[in-house]
Short mmCIF file of C-alpha atoms and ligand atoms in Angstrom, two decimals:
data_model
loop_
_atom_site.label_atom_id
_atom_site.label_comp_id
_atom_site.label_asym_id
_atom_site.label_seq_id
_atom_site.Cartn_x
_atom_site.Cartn_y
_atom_site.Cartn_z
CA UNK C 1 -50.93 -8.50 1.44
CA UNK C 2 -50.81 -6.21 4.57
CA UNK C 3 -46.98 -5.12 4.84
CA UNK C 4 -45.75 -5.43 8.43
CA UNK C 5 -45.53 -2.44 10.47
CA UNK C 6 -41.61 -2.70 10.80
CA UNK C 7 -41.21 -2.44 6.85
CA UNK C 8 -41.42 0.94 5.57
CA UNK C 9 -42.55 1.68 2.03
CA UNK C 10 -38.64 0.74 0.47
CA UNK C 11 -37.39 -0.24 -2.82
CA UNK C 12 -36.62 -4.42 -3.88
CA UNK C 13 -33.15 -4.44 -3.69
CA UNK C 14 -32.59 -8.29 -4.90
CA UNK C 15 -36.00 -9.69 -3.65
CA UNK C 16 -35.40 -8.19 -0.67
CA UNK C 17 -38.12 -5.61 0.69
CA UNK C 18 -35.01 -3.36 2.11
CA UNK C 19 -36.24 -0.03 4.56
CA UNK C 20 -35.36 3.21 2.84
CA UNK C 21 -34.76 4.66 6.57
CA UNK C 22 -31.59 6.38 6.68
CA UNK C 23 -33.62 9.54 7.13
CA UNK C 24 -30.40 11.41 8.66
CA UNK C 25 -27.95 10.50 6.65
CA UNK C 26 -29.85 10.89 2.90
CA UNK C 27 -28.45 14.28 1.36
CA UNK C 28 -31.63 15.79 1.52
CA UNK C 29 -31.84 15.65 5.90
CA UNK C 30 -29.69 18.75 5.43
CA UNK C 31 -29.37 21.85 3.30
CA UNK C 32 -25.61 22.06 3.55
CA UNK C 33 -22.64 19.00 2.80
CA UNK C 34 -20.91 18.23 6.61
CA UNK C 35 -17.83 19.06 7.26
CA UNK C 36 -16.31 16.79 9.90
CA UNK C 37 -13.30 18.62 11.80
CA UNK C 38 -11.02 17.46 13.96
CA UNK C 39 -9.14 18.84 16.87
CA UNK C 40 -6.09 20.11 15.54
CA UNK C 41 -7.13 21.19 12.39
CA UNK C 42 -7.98 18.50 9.89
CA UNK C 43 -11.15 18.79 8.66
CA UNK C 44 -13.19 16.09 5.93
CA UNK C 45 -15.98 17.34 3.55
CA UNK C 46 -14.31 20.84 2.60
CA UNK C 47 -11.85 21.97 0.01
CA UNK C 48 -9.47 20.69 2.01
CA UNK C 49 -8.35 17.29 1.58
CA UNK C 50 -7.95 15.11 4.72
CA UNK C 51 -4.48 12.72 4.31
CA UNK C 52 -4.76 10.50 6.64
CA UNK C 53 -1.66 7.84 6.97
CA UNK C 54 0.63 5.60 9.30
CA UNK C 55 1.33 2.28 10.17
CA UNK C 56 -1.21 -0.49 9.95
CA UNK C 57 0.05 -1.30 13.71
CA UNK C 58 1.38 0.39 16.30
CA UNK C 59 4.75 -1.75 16.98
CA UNK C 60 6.87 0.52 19.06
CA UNK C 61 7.69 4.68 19.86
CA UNK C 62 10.60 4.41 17.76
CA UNK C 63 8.23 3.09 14.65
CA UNK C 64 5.84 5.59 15.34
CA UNK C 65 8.15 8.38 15.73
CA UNK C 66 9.53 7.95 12.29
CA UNK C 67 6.78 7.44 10.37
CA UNK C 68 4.61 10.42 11.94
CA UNK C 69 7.65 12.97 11.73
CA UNK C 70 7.82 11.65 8.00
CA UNK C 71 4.24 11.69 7.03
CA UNK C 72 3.67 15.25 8.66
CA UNK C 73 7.32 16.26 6.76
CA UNK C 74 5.21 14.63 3.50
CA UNK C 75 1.89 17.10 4.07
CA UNK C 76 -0.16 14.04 5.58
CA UNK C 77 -2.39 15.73 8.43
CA UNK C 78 -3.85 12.65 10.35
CA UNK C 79 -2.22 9.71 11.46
CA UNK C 80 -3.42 6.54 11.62
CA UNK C 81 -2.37 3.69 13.54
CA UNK C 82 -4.14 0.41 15.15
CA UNK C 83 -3.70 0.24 18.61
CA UNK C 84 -6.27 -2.69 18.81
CA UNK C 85 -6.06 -4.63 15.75
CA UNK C 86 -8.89 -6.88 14.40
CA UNK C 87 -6.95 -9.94 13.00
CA UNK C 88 -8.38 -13.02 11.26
CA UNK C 89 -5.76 -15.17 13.46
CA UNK C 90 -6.20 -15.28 17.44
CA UNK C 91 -2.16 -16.07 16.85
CA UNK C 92 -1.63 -12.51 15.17
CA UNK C 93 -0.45 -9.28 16.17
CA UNK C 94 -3.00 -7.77 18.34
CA UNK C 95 -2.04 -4.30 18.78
CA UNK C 96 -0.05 -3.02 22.26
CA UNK C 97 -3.60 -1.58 23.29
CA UNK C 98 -3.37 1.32 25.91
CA UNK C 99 0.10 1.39 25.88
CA UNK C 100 -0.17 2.24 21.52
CA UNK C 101 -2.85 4.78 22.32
CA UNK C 102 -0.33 6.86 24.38
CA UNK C 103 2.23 7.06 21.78
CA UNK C 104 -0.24 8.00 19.25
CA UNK C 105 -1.23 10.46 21.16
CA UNK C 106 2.48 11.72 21.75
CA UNK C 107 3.86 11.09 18.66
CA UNK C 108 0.59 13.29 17.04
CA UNK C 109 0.87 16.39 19.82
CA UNK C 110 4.89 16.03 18.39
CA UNK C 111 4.18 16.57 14.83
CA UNK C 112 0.90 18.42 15.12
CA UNK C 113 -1.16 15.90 13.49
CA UNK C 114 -4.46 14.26 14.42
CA UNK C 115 -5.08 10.85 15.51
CA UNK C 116 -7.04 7.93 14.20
CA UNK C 117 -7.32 4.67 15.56
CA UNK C 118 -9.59 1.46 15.47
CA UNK C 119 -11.69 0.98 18.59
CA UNK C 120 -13.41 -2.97 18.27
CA UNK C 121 -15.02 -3.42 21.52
CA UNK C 122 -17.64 -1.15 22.74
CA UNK C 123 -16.17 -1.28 27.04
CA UNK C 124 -13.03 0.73 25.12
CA UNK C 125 -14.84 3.25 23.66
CA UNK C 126 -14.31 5.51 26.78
CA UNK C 127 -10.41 4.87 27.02
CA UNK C 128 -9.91 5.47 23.09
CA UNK C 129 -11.72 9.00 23.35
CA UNK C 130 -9.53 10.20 26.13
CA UNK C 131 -6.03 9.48 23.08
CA UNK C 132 -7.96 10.10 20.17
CA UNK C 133 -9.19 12.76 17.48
CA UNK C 134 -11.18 10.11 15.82
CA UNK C 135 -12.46 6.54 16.13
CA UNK C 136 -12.08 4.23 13.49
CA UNK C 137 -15.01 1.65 13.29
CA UNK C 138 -13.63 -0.97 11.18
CA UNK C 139 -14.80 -3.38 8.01
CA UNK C 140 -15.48 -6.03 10.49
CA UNK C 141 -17.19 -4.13 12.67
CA UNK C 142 -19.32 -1.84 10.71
CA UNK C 143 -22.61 -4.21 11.70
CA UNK C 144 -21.46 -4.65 15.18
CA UNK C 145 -24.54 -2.58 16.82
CA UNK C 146 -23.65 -2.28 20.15
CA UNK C 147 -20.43 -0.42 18.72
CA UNK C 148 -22.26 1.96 17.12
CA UNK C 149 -24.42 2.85 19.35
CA UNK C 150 -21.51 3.36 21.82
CA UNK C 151 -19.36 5.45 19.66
CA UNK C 152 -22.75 7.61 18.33
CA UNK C 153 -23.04 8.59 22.00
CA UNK C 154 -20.00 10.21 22.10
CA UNK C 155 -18.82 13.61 19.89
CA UNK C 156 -15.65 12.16 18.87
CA UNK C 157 -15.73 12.02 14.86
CA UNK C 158 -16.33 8.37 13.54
CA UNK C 159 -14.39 7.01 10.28
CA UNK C 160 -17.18 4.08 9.52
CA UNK C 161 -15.46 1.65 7.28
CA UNK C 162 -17.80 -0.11 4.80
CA UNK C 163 -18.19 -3.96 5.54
CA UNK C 164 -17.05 -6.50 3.80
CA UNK C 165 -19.74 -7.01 1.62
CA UNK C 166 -22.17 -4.50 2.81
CA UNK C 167 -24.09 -2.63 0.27
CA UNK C 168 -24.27 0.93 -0.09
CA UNK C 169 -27.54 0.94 1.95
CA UNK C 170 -26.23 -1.15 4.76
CA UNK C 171 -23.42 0.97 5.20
CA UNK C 172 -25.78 4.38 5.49
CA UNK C 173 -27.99 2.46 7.53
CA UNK C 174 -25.06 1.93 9.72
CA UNK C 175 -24.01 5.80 9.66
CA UNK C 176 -27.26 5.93 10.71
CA UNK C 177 -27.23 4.17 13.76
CA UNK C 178 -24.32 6.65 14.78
CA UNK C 179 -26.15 10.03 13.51
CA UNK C 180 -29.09 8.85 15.71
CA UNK C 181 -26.91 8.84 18.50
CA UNK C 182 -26.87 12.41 17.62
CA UNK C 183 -22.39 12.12 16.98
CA UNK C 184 -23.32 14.22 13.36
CA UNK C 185 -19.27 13.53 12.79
CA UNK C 186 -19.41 10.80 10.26
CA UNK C 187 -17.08 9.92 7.89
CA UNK C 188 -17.38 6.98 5.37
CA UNK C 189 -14.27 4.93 3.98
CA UNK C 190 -14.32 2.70 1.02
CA UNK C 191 -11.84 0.38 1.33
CA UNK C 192 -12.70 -2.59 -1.02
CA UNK C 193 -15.33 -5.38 -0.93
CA UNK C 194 -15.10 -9.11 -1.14
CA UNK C 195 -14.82 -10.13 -4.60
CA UNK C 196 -14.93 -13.66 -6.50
CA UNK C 197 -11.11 -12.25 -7.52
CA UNK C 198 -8.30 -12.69 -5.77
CA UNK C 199 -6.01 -10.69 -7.78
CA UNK C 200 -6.26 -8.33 -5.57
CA UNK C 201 -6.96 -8.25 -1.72
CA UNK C 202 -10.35 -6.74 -2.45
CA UNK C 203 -12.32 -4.88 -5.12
CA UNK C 204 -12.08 -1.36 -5.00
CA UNK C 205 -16.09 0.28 -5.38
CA UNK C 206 -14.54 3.93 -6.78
CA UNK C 207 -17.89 4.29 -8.20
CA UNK C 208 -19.11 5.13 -4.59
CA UNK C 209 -17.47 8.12 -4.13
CA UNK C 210 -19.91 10.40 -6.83
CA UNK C 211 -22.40 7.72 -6.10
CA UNK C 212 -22.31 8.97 -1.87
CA UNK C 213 -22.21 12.31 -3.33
CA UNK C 214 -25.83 11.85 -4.52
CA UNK C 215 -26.99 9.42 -0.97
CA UNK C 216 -25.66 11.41 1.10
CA UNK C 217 -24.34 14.80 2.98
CA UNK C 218 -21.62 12.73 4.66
CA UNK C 219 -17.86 12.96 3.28
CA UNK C 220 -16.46 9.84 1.71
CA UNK C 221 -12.35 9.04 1.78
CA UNK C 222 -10.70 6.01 0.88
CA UNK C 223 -8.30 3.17 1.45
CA UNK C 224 -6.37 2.64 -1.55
CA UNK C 225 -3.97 0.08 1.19
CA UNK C 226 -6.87 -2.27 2.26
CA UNK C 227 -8.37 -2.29 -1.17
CA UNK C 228 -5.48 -3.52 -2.92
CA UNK C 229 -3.27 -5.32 -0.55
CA UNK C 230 -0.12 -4.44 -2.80
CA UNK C 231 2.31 -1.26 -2.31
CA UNK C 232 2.75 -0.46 -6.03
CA UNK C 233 -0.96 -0.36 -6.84
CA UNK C 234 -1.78 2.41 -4.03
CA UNK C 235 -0.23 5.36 -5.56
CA UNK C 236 -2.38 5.44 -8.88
CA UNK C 237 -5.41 4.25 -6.68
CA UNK C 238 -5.16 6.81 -4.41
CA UNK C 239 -4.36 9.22 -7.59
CA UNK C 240 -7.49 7.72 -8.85
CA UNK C 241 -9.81 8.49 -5.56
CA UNK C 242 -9.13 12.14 -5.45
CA UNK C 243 -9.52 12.70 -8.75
CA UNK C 244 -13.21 10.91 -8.33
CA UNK C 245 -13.97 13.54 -6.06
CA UNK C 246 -13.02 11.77 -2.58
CA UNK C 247 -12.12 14.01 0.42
CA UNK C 248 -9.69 12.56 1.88
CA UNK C 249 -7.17 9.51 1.82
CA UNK C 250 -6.35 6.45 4.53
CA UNK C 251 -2.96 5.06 3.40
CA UNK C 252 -0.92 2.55 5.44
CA UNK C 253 3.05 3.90 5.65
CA UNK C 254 5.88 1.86 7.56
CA UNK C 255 9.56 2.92 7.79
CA UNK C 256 10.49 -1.15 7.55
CA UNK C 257 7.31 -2.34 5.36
CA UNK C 258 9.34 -5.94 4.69
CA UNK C 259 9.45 -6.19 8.99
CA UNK C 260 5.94 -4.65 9.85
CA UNK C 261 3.68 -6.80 11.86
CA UNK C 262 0.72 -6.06 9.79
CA UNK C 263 -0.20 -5.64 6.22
CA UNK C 264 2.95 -4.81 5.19
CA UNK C 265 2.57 -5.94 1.68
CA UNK C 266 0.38 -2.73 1.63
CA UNK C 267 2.40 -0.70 2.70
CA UNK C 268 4.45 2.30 1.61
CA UNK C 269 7.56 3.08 3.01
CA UNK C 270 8.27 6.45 3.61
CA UNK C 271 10.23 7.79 0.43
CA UNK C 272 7.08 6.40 -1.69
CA UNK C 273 4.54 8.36 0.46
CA UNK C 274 6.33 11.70 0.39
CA UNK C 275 6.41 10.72 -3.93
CA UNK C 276 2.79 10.03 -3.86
CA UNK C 277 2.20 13.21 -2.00
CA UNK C 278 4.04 16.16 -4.77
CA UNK C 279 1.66 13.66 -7.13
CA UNK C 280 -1.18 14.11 -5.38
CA UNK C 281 -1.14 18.18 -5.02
CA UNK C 282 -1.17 18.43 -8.75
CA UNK C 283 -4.49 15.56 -8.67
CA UNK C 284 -6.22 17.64 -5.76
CA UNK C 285 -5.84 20.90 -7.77
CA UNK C 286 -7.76 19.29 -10.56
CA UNK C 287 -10.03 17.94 -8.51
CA UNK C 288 -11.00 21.41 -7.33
CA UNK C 289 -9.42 20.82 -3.88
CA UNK C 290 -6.13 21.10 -2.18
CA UNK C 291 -3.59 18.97 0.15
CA UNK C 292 -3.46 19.99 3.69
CA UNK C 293 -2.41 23.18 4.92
CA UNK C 294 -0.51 22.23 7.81
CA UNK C 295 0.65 24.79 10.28
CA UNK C 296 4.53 24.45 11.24
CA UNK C 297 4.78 22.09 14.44
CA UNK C 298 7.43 22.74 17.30
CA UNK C 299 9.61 20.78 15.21
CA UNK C 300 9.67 22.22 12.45
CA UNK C 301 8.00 19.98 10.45
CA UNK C 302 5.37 21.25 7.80
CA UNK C 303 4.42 20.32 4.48
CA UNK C 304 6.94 21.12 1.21
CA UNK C 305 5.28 23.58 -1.52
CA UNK C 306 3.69 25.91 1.18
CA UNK C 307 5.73 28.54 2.58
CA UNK C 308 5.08 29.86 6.23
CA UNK C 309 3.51 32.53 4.86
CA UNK C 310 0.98 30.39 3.05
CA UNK C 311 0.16 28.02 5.70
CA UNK C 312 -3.43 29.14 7.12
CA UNK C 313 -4.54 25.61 7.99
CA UNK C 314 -8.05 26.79 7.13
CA UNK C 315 -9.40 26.76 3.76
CA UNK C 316 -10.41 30.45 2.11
CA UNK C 317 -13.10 28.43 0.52
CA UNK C 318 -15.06 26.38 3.39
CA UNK C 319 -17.05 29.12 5.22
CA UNK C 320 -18.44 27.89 8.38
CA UNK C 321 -21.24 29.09 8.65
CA UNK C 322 -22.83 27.08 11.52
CA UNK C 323 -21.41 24.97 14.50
CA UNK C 324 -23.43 21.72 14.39
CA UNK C 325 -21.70 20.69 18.12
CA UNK C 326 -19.26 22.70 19.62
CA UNK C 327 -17.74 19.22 21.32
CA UNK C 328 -17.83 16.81 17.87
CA UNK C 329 -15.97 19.50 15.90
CA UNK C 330 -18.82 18.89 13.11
CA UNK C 331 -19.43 22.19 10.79
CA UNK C 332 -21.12 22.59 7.89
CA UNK C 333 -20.03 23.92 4.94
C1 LIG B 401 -6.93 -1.05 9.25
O1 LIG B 401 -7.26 0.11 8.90
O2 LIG B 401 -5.79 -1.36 9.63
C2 LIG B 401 -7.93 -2.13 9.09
C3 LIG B 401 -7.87 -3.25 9.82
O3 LIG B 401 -8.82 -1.86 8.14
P1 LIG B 401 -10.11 -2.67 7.61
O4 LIG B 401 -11.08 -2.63 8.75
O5 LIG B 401 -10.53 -1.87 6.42
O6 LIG B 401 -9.65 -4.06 7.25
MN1 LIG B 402 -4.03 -2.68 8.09
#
């Protein structure tokens, strides 16, 4: 039978006749692993381990304030925080929108760390660029098209979530759509898929991270908070995902996790982060890689175990040896 034009020669995946086409993102499109860096410092792919972390939601300055100054105090380098928030329930939380973005922004120039946050509708791709270091697609949106388009045609870094229930191949495919936009800054985030258990919020696909490894030249972090729904299984999840080989870690932290507005089942509070943290330097190590190095902010703040003299917040090891796009902050290694 004469195979349509539109199907290349692909594998069955399940019956299915699926296009092996992610022809930028497959491991072999380039000779070297990315390195995605952010403004500010933070870079994904290296020796370096990204630690990305904050509240699900952006609820007020005071919130933020205190869980930034305490995840940068911790060693985190990134902080996260939804200033539009996807909810199953219209009646939900939404996020404060613009008004969020500015105190991310604030609160991350305070502390010197970079900023992450979700953007869900393609008209505020623009407005999210001009607050943030990097744009979150999330699991609801990773087939959302138009989105991807949009936020490949900037050279802001992208943290693609995985869907879902996407496969492995749906979620290159999706990288894809961003690469081809020619944004090279992608970063993929397991953070759970649907399972037929509901032990858990979702099923945690660790196997992904050497599995990506192979796929792909794109770093892979994870979300030990989304995948598990439940504060006292992150630590030993997140333990688990560096010592798998992930680069980098997306962990939801609230100073009040009973009171948060979001997901605060999942979240740590700050004491637990900072303990997860000393645990995870000793993980990193193993894992051939290090926690931040994060340079002293205004405040004072930097991270415990690295005296000033120390603190080079670039790693020895990650020569860059060639400037993929001097505005996206993507380097190889
Ligand atoms: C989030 O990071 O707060 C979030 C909504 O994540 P996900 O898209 O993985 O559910
Ligand atoms: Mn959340």
């Amino acid at each position: 039978m004469k195979r349509p034009r539109c199907v290349e020669a692909g594998r069955m995946e399940r019956g299915v006749n699926v296009p092996q086409s992610y022809r930028l993102a497959r491991r072999d499109a380039r000779s070297e692993r990315t390195v995605v860096r952010l403004r500010g410092g933070a870079s994904f792919g290296g020796d370096e381990i990204a630690i990305c972390a904050g509240p699900c939601g952006v609820e007020s300055g005071e919130q933020l304030d205190e869980t930034a100054r305490e995840v940068a105090r911790a060693g985190a380098n990134v902080l996260r925080g939804g200033a539009y928030k996807p909810r199953t329930s219209p009646y939900s939380f939404q996020g404060l929108g613009e008004e969020a973005l500015k105190m991310l922004r604030d609160a991350g120039d305070r502390y010197g760390l970079g900023v992450v946050t979700e953007v869900l509708d393609p008209r505020d791709v623009e407005l999210v660029t001009q607050y943030a270091d990097m744009l979150q697609i999330g699991t609801r949106n990773m087939q959302n098209f138009p989105l991807l388009r949009e936020v490949g045609a900037t050279r802001v870094p992208v943290l693609l979530k995985r869907g879902l229930s996407a496969t492995v191949q749906e979620w290159l495919l999706a990288a894809e759509y961003i690469l081809l936009g020619g944004n090279d800054g992608v970063v993929l985030c397991e953070r759970g898929v649907r399972s037929f258990d509901v032990a858990t919020r979702n099923l945690l696909d660790i196997s992904v991270v050497p599995l990506l490894e192979d796929l792909t030249h794109l770093p892979v972090i994870v979300d030990p908070s989304h995948a598990m729904g439940i504060a006292r299984l992150v630590p030993p999840i997140a333990v688990a995902s560096i010592a798998a080989g992930a680069h980098g870690l997306l962990i939801e932290v609230h100073p009040d996790p009973p009171n948060a507005l979001s997901d605060g089942a999942q979240s740590l509070d700050c004491a637990q982060f900072a303990k997860l943290m000393r645990r995870l330097a000793a993980v990193a190590e193993f894992a051939g890689r290090h926690l931040p190095r994060r340079k002293p902010s205004g405040d004072g703040v930097s991270a415990p175990g690295y005296p000033a003299s120390a603190i080079s917040g670039e790693s020895a090891r990650n020569p860059e040896s060639e400037v993929r796009s001097s505005t996206s902050g993507v380097k190889l290694a």
